[in-house]
mmCIF file of C-alpha atoms and ligand atoms in Angstrom:
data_model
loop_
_atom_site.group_PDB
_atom_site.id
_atom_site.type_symbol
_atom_site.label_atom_id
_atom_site.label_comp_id
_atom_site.label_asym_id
_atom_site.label_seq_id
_atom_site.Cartn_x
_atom_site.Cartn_y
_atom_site.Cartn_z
ATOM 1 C CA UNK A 44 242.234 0.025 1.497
ATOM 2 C CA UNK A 45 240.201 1.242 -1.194
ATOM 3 C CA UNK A 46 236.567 2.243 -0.460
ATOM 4 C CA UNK A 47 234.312 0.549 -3.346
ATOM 5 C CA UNK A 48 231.264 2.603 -4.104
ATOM 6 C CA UNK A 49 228.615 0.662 -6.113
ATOM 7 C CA UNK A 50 225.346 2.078 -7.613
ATOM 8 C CA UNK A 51 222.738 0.964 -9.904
ATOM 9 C CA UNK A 52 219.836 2.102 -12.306
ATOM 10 C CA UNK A 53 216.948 0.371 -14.281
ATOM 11 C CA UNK A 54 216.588 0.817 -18.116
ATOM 12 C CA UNK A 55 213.020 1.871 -17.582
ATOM 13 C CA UNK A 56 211.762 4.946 -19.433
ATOM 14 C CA UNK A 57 213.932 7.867 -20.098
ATOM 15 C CA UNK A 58 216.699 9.183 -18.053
ATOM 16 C CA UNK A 59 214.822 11.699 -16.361
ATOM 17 C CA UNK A 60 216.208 14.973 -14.036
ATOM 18 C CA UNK A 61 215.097 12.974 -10.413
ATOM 19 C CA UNK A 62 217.763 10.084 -11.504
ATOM 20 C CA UNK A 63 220.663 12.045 -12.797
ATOM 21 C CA UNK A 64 220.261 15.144 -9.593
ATOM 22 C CA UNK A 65 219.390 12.334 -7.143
ATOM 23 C CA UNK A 66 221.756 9.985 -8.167
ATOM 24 C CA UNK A 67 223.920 9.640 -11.450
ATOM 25 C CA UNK A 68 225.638 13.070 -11.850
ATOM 26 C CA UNK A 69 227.097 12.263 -8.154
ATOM 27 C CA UNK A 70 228.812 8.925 -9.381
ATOM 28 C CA UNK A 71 231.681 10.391 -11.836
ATOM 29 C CA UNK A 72 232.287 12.251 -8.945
ATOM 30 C CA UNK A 73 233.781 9.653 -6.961
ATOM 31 C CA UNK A 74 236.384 8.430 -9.288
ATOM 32 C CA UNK A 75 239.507 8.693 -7.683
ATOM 33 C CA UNK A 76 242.586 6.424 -6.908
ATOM 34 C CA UNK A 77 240.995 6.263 -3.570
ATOM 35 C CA UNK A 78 237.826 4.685 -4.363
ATOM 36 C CA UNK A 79 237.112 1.492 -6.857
ATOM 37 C CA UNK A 80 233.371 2.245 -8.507
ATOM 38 C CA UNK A 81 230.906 0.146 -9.911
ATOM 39 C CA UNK A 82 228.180 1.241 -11.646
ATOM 40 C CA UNK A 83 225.793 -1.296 -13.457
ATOM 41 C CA UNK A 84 222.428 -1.246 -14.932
ATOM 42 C CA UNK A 85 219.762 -2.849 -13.393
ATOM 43 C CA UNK A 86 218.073 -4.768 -15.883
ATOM 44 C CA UNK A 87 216.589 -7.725 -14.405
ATOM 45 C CA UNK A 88 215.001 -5.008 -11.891
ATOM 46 C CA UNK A 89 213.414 -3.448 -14.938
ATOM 47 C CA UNK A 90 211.358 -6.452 -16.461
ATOM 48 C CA UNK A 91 208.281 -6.398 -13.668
ATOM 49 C CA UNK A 92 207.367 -3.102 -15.722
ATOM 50 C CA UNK A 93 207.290 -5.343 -18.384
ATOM 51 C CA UNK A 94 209.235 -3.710 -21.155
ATOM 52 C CA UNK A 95 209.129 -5.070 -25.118
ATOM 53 C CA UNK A 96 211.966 -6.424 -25.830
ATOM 54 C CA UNK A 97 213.302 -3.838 -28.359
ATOM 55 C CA UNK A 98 212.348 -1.020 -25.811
ATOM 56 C CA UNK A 99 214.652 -3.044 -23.173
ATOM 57 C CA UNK A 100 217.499 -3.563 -25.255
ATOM 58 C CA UNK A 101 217.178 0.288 -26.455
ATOM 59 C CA UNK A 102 216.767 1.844 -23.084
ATOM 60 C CA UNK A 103 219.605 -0.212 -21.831
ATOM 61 C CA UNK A 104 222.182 0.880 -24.464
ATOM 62 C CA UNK A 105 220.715 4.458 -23.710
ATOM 63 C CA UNK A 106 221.814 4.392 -19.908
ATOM 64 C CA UNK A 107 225.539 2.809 -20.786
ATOM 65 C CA UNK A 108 225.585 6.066 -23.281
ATOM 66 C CA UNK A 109 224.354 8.449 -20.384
ATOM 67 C CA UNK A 110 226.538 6.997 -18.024
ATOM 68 C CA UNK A 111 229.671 7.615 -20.735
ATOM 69 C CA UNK A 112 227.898 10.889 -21.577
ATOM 70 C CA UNK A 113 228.476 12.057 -17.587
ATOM 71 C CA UNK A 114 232.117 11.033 -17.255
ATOM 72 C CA UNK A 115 232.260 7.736 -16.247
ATOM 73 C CA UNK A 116 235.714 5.896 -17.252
ATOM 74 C CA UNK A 117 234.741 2.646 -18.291
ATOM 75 C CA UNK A 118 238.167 1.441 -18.817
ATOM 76 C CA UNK A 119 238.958 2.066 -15.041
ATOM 77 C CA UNK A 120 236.197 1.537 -13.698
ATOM 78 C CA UNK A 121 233.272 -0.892 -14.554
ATOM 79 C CA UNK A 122 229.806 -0.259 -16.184
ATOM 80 C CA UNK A 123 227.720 -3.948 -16.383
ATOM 81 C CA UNK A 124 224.393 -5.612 -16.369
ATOM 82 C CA UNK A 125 223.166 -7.324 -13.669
ATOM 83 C CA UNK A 126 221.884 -9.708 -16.208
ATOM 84 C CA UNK A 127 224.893 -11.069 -17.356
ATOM 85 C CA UNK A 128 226.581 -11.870 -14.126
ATOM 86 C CA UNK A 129 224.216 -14.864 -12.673
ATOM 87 C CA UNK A 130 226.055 -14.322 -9.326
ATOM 88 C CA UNK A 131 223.228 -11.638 -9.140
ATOM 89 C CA UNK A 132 220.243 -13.493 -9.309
ATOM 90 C CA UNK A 133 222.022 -17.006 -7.281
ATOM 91 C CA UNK A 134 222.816 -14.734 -4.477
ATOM 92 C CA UNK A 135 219.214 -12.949 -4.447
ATOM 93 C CA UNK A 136 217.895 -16.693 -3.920
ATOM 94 C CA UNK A 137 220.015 -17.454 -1.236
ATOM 95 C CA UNK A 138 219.024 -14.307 1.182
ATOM 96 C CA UNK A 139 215.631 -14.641 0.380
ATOM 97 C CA UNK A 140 216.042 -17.164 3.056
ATOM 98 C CA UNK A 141 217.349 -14.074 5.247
ATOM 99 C CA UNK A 142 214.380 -12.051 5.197
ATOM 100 C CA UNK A 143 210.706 -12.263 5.910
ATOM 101 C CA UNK A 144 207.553 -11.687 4.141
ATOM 102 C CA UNK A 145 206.613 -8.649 6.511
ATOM 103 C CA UNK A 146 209.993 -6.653 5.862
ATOM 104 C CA UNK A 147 209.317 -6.729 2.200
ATOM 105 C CA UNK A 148 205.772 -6.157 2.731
ATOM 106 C CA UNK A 149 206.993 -3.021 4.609
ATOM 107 C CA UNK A 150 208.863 -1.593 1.631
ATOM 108 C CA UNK A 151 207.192 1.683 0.368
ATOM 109 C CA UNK A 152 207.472 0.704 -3.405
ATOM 110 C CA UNK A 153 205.425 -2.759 -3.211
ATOM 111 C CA UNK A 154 203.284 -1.346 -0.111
ATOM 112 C CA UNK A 155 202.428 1.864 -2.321
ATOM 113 C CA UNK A 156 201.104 -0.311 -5.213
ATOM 114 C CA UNK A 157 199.714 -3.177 -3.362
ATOM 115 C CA UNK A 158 197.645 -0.107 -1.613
ATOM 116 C CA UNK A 159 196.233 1.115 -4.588
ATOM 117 C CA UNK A 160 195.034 -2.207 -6.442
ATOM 118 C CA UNK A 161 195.248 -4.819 -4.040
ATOM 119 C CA UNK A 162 198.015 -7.131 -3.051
ATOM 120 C CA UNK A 163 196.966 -10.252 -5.142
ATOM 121 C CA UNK A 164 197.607 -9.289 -8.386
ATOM 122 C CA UNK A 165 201.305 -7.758 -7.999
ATOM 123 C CA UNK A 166 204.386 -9.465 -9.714
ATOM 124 C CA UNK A 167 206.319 -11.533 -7.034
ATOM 125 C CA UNK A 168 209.643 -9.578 -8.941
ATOM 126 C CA UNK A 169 208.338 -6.353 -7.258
ATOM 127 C CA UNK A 170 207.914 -8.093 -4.133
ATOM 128 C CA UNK A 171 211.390 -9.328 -3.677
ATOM 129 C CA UNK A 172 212.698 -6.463 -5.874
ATOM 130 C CA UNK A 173 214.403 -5.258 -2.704
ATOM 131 C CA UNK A 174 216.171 -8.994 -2.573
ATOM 132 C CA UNK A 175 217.962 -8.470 -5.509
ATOM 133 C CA UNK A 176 219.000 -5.015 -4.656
ATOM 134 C CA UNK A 177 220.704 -6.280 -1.398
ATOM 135 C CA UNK A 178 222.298 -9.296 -3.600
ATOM 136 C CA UNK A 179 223.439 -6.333 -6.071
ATOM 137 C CA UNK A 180 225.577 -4.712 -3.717
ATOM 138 C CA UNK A 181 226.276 -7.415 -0.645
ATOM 139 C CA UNK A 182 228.102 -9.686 -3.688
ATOM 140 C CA UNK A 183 230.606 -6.759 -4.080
ATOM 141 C CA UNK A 184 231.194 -6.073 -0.791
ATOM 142 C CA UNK A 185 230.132 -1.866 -1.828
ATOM 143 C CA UNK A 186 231.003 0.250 1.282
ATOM 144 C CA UNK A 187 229.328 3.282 0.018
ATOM 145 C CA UNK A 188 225.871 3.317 -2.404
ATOM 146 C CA UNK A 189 225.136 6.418 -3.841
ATOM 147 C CA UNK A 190 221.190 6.860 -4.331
ATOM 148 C CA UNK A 191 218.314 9.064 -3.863
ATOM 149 C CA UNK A 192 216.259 8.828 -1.137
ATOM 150 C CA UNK A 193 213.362 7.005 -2.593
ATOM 151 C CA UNK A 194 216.068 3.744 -1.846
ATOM 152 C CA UNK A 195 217.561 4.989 1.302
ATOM 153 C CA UNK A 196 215.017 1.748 2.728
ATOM 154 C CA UNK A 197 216.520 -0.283 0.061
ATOM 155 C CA UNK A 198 219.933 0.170 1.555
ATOM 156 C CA UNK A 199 218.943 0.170 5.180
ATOM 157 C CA UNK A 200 217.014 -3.103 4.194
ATOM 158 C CA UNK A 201 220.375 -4.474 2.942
ATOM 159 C CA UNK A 202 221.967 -3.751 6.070
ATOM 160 C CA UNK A 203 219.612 -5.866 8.518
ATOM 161 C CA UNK A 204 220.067 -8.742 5.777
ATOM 162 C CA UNK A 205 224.042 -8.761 5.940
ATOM 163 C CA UNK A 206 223.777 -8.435 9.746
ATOM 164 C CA UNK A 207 221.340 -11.076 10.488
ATOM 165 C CA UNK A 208 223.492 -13.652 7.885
ATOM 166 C CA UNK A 209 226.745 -12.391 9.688
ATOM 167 C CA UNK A 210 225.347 -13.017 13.233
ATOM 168 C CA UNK A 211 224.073 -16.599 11.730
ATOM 169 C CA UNK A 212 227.437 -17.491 10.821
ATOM 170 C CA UNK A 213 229.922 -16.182 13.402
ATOM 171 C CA UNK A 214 231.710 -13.634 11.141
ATOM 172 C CA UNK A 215 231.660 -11.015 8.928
ATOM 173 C CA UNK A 216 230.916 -12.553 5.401
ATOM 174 C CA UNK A 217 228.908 -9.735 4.340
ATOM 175 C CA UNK A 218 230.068 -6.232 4.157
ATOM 176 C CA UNK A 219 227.193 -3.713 6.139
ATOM 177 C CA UNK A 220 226.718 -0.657 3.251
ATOM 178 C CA UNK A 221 226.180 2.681 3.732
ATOM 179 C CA UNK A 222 223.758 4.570 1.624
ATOM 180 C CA UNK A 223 224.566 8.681 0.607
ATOM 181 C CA UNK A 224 222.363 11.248 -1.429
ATOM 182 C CA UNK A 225 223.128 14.030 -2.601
ATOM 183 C CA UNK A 226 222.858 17.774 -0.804
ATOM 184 C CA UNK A 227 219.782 19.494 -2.224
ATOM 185 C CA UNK A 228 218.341 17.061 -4.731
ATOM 186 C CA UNK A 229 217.666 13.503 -2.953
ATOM 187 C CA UNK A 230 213.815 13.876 -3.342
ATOM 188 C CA UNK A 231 213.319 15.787 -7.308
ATOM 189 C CA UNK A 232 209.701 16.207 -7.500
ATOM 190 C CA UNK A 233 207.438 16.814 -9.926
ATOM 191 C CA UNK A 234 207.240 19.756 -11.818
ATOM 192 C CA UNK A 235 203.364 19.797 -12.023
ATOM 193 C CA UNK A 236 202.424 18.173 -9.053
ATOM 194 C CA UNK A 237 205.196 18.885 -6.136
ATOM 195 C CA UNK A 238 203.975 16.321 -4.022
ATOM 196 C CA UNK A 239 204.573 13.082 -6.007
ATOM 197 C CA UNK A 240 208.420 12.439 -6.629
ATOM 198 C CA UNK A 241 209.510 13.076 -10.278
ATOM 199 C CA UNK A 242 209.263 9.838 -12.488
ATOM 200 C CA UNK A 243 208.626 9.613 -16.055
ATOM 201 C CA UNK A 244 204.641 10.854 -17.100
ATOM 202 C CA UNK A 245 202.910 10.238 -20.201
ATOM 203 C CA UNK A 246 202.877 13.025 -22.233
ATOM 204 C CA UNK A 247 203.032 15.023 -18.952
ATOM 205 C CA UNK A 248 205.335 18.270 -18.171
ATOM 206 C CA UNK A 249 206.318 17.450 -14.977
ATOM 207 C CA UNK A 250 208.629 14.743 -16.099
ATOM 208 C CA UNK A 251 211.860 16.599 -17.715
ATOM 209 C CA UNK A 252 214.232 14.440 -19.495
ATOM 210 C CA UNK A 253 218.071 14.443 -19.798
ATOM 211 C CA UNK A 254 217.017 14.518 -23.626
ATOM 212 C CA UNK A 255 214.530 16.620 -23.907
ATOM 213 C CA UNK A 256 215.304 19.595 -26.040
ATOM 214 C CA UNK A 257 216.264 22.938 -25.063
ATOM 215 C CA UNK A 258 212.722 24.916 -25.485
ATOM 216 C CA UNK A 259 210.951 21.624 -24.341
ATOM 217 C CA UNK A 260 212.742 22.011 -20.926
ATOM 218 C CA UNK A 261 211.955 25.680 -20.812
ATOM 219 C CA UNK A 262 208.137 25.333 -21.345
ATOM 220 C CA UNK A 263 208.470 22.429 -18.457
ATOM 221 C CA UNK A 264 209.918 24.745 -16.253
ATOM 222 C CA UNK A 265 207.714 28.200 -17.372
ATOM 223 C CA UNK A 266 204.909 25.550 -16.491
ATOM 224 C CA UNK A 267 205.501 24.339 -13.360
ATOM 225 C CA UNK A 268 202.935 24.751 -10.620
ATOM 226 C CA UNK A 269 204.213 27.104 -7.953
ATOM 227 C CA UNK A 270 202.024 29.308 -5.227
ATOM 228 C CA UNK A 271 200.311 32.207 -4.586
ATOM 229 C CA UNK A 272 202.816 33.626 -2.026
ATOM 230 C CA UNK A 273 204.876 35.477 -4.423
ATOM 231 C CA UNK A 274 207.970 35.147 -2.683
ATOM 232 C CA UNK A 275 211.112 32.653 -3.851
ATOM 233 C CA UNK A 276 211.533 30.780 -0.107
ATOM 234 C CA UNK A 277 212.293 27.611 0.789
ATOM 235 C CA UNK A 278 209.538 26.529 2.460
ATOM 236 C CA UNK A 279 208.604 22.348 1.613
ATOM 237 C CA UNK A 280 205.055 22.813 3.773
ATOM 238 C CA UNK A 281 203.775 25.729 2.425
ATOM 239 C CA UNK A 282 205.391 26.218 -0.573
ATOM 240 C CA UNK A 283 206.732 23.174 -2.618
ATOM 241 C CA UNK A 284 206.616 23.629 -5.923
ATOM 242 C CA UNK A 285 209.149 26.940 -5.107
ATOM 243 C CA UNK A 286 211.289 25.055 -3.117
ATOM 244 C CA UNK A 287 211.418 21.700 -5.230
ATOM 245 C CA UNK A 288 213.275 24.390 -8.108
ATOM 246 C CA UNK A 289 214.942 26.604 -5.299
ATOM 247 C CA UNK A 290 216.666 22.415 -4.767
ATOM 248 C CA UNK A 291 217.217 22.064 -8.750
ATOM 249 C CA UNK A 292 218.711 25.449 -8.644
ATOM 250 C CA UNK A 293 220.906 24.370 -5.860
ATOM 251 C CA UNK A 294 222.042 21.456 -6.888
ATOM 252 C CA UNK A 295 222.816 22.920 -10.393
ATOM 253 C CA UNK A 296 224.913 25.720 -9.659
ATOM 254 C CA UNK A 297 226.438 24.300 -6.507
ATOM 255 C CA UNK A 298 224.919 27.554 -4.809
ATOM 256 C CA UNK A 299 223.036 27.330 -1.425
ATOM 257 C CA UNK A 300 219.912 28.036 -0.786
ATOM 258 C CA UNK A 301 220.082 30.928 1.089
ATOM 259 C CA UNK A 302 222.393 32.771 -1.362
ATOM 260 C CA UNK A 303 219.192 31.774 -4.375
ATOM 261 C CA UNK A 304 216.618 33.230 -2.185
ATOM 262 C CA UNK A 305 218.258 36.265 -1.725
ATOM 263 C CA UNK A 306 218.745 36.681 -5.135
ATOM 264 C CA UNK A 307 215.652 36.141 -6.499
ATOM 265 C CA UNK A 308 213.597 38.543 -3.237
ATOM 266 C CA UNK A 309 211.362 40.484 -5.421
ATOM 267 C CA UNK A 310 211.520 38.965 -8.315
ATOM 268 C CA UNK A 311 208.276 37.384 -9.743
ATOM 269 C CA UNK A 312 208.538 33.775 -10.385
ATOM 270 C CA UNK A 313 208.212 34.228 -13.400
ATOM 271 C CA UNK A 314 212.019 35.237 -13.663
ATOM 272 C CA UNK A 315 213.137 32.681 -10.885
ATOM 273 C CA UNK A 316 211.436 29.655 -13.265
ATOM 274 C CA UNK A 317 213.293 31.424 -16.048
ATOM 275 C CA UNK A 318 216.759 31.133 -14.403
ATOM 276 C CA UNK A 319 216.100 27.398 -12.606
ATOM 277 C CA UNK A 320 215.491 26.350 -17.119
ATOM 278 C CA UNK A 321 218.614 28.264 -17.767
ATOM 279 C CA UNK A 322 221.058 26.827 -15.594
ATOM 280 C CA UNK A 323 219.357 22.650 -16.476
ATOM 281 C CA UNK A 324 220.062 23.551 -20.349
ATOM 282 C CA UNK A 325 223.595 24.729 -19.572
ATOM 283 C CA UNK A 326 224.399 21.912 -17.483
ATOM 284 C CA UNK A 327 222.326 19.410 -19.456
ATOM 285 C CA UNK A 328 223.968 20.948 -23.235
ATOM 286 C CA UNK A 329 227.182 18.957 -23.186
ATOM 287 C CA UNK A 330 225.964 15.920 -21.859
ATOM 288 C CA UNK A 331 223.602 15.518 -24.257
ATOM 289 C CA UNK A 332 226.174 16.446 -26.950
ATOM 290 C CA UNK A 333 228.160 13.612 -25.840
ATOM 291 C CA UNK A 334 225.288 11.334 -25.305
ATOM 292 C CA UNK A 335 224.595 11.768 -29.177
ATOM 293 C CA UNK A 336 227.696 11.077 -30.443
ATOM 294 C CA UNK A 337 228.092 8.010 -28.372
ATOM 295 C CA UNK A 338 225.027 6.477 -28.635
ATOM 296 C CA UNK A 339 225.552 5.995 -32.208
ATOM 297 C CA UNK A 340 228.461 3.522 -31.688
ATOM 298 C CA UNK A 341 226.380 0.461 -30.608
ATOM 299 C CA UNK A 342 229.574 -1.720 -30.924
ATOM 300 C CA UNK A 343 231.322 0.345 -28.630
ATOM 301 C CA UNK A 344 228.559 0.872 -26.168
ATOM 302 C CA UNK A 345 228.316 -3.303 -26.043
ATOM 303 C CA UNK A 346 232.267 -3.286 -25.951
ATOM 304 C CA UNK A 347 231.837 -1.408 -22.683
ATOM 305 C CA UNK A 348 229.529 -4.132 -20.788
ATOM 306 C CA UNK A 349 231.678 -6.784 -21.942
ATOM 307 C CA UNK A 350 234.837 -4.956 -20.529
ATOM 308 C CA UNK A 351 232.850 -4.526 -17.377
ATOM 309 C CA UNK A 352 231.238 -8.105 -17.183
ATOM 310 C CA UNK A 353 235.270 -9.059 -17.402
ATOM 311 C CA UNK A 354 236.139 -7.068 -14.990
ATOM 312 C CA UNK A 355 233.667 -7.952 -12.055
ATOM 313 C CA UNK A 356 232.754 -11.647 -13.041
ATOM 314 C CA UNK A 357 235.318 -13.428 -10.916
ATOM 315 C CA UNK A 358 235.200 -11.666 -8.283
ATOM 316 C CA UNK A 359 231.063 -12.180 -7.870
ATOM 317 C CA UNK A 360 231.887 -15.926 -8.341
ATOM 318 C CA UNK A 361 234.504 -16.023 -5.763
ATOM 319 C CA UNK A 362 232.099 -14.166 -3.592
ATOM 320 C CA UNK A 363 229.166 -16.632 -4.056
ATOM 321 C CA UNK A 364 231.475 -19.601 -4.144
ATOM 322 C CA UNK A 365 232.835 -18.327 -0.156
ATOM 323 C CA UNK A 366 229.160 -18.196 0.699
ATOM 324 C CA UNK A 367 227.769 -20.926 -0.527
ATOM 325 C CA UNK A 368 230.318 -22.961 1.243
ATOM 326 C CA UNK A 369 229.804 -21.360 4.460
ATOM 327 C CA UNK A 370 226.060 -22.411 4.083
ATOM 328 C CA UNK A 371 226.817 -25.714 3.332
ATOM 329 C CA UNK A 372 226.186 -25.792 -0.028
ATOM 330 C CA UNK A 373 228.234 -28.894 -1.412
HETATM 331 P P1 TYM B 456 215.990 3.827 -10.416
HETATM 332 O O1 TYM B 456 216.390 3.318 -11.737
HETATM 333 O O2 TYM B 456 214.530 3.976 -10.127
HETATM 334 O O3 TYM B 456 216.639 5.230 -10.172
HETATM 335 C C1 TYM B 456 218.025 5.427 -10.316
HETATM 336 C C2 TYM B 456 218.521 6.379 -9.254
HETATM 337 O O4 TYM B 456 217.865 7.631 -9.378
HETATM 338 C C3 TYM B 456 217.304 8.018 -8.139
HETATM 339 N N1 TYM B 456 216.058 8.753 -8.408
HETATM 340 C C4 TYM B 456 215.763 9.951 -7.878
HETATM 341 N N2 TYM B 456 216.465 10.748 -7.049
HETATM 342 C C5 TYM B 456 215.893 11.915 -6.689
HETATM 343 N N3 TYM B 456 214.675 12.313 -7.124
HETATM 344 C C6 TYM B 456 213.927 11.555 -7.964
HETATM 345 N N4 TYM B 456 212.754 11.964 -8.391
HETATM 346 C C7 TYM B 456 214.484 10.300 -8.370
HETATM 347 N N5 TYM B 456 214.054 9.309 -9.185
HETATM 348 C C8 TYM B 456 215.031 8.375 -9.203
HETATM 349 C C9 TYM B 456 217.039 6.715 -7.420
HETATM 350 O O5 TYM B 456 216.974 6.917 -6.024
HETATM 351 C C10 TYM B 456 218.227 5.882 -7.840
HETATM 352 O O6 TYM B 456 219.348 6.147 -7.021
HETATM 353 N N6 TYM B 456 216.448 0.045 -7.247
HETATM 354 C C11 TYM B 456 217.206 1.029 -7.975
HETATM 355 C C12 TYM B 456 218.243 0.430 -8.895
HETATM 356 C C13 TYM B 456 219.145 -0.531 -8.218
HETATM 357 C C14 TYM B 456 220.197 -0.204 -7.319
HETATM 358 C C15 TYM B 456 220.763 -1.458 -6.944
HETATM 359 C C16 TYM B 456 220.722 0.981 -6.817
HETATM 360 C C17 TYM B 456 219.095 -1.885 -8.350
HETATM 361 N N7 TYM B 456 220.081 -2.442 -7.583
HETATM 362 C C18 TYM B 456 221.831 -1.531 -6.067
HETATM 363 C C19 TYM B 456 221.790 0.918 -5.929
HETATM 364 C C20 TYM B 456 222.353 -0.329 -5.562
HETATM 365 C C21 TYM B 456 216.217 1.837 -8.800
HETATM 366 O O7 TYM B 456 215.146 1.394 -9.081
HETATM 367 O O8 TYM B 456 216.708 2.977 -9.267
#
């Protein structure tokens, strides 16, 4: 049997290096007559940051592009929005009855927030944010989620859902996902700041975007905050900044660690930050070549969810049509 390998991301901000090295340039990579992949775009997950319209619409066109831009095969397998299959959101409301206010309380992403400015005044969607993810990939019974590791408790969190349902109702309804990140770049941090986990910054350099241009990702990377050591080791205590682009280095070439380190003994960093901006533009070049040409075919780009909406659309209704009977749903 096939393994089916599902993954998701939210049309929030630019496409930014910590998505595509955590998560999106590993999905292509699974295409094979061995696996059946679905990647969608998460946009219901994307309204609690409470986009305009226009920016929705445009940053959700963007990621179909991206996703085109890495390789992706639309007409084998499917790209989609959450949004348009219902399935999604029916299904979320159904295990919300599965899991209990102190699991989602527990999740970093809510706890983080509701930490800084109090729990009152946070969107329920973030709160049960996690809900939906589970729905996202339980209704397609994914085997295998590709992610970074800010959602490895997203995944895990999906888990105890199927497995309480499934031990509720005698059998294996739901299939139990496993989650998988990528070798050296599962946690991309910040360029100026390596302790917070890269995400898009105002006007910041930390944040480097699939788009940015050329000399904009080389003054990002000539600028990023490093140490006092002197010496290109991976070290995440003592030295993070050096090891967070010793990781983006890695992950790049496909070199280890080890084999970077020794390469770059004695150089300055100077040189090192040099190389780590090299090898992004090189790899980053085409993709944003192909990204340009294809984001100016909106037609296309909308011809592409509507292929994928076709593609999975029965099978999420068969899927919440099996459950809902086994709950007793008339
Ligand atoms: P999102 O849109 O925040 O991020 C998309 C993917 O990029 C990874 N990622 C990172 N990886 C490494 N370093 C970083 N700095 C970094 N920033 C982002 C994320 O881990 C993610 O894999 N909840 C999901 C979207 C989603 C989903 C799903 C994913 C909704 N339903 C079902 C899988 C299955 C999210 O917010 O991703």
């Amino acid at each position: 049997m096939k393994k089916r390998v599902l993954s998701g991301i939210k049309p929030t901000g630019d496409v930014h290096l910590g998505g595509y090295l955590g998560a999106m340039r590993e999905w292509p990579k699974y295409q094979s007559s061995e696996n059946e992949v679905f990647y969608f775009i998460a946009d219901l997950h994307a309204l609690n940051a409470r986009p305009t319209a226009s920016e929705l619409r445009t940053k959700t066109l963007d990621l179909v592009a991206w996703l085109l831009a890495l390789g992706i095969d639309s007409e084998r397998n499917p790209i989609y929005l959450q949004s348009q299959i219902p399935e999604h959101s029916e299904l979320c409301w159904l295990l919300n009855n599965f899991v209990t206010m102190g699991e989602l309380s527990r999740m970093t992403q809510y706890k983080d927030k509701a930490q800084k400015s109090g729990s009152e005044g946070q969107l329920v969607a973030l709160f049960t944010y996690p809900v939906l993810m589970a729905a996202d990939i339980l209704l397609y019974g994914a085997d295998e989620v590709p992610v970074g590791e800010d959602q490895t408790q997203h995944v895990e969190l999906t888990r105890d859902i199927a497995q309480r349902f499934n031990g509720i109702y005698g059998r294996e309804l739901l299939k139990l996902p496993k989650f998988t990140h990528p070798a050296h770049s599962a946690r991309v941090m910040m360029l100026d700041d390596p302790a917070r986990k890269m995400s898009k910054s105002e006007g910041g350099d930390g944040c480097v975007y699939l788009m940015d241009p050329q000399e904009v990702i080389d003054r990002k990377f000539s600028r990023a905050v490093t140490d006092s050591e002197g010496v290109v080791r991976f070290n995440k205590q003592d030295q993070p900044g050096v090891s967070n682009l010793l990781e983006i280095l890695a992950a790049v070439t496909g070199e280890t660690i080890e084999v970077l380190e020794q390469r770059f003994a004695g150089n300055g960093y100077g040189d090192f930050k040099k190389a780590v901006a090299e090898a992004v533009i090189e790899e980053l070049a085409p993709i944003q070549a192909e990204f340009a040409r294809l984001r100016k075919d909106e037609a296309y780009l909308l011809e592409v969810l509507t292929r994928g909406k076709d593609r999975v659309a029965s099978e999420a209704r068969e899927k919440l049509a099996e459950l809902k009977q086994v709950i007793g749903l008339v």
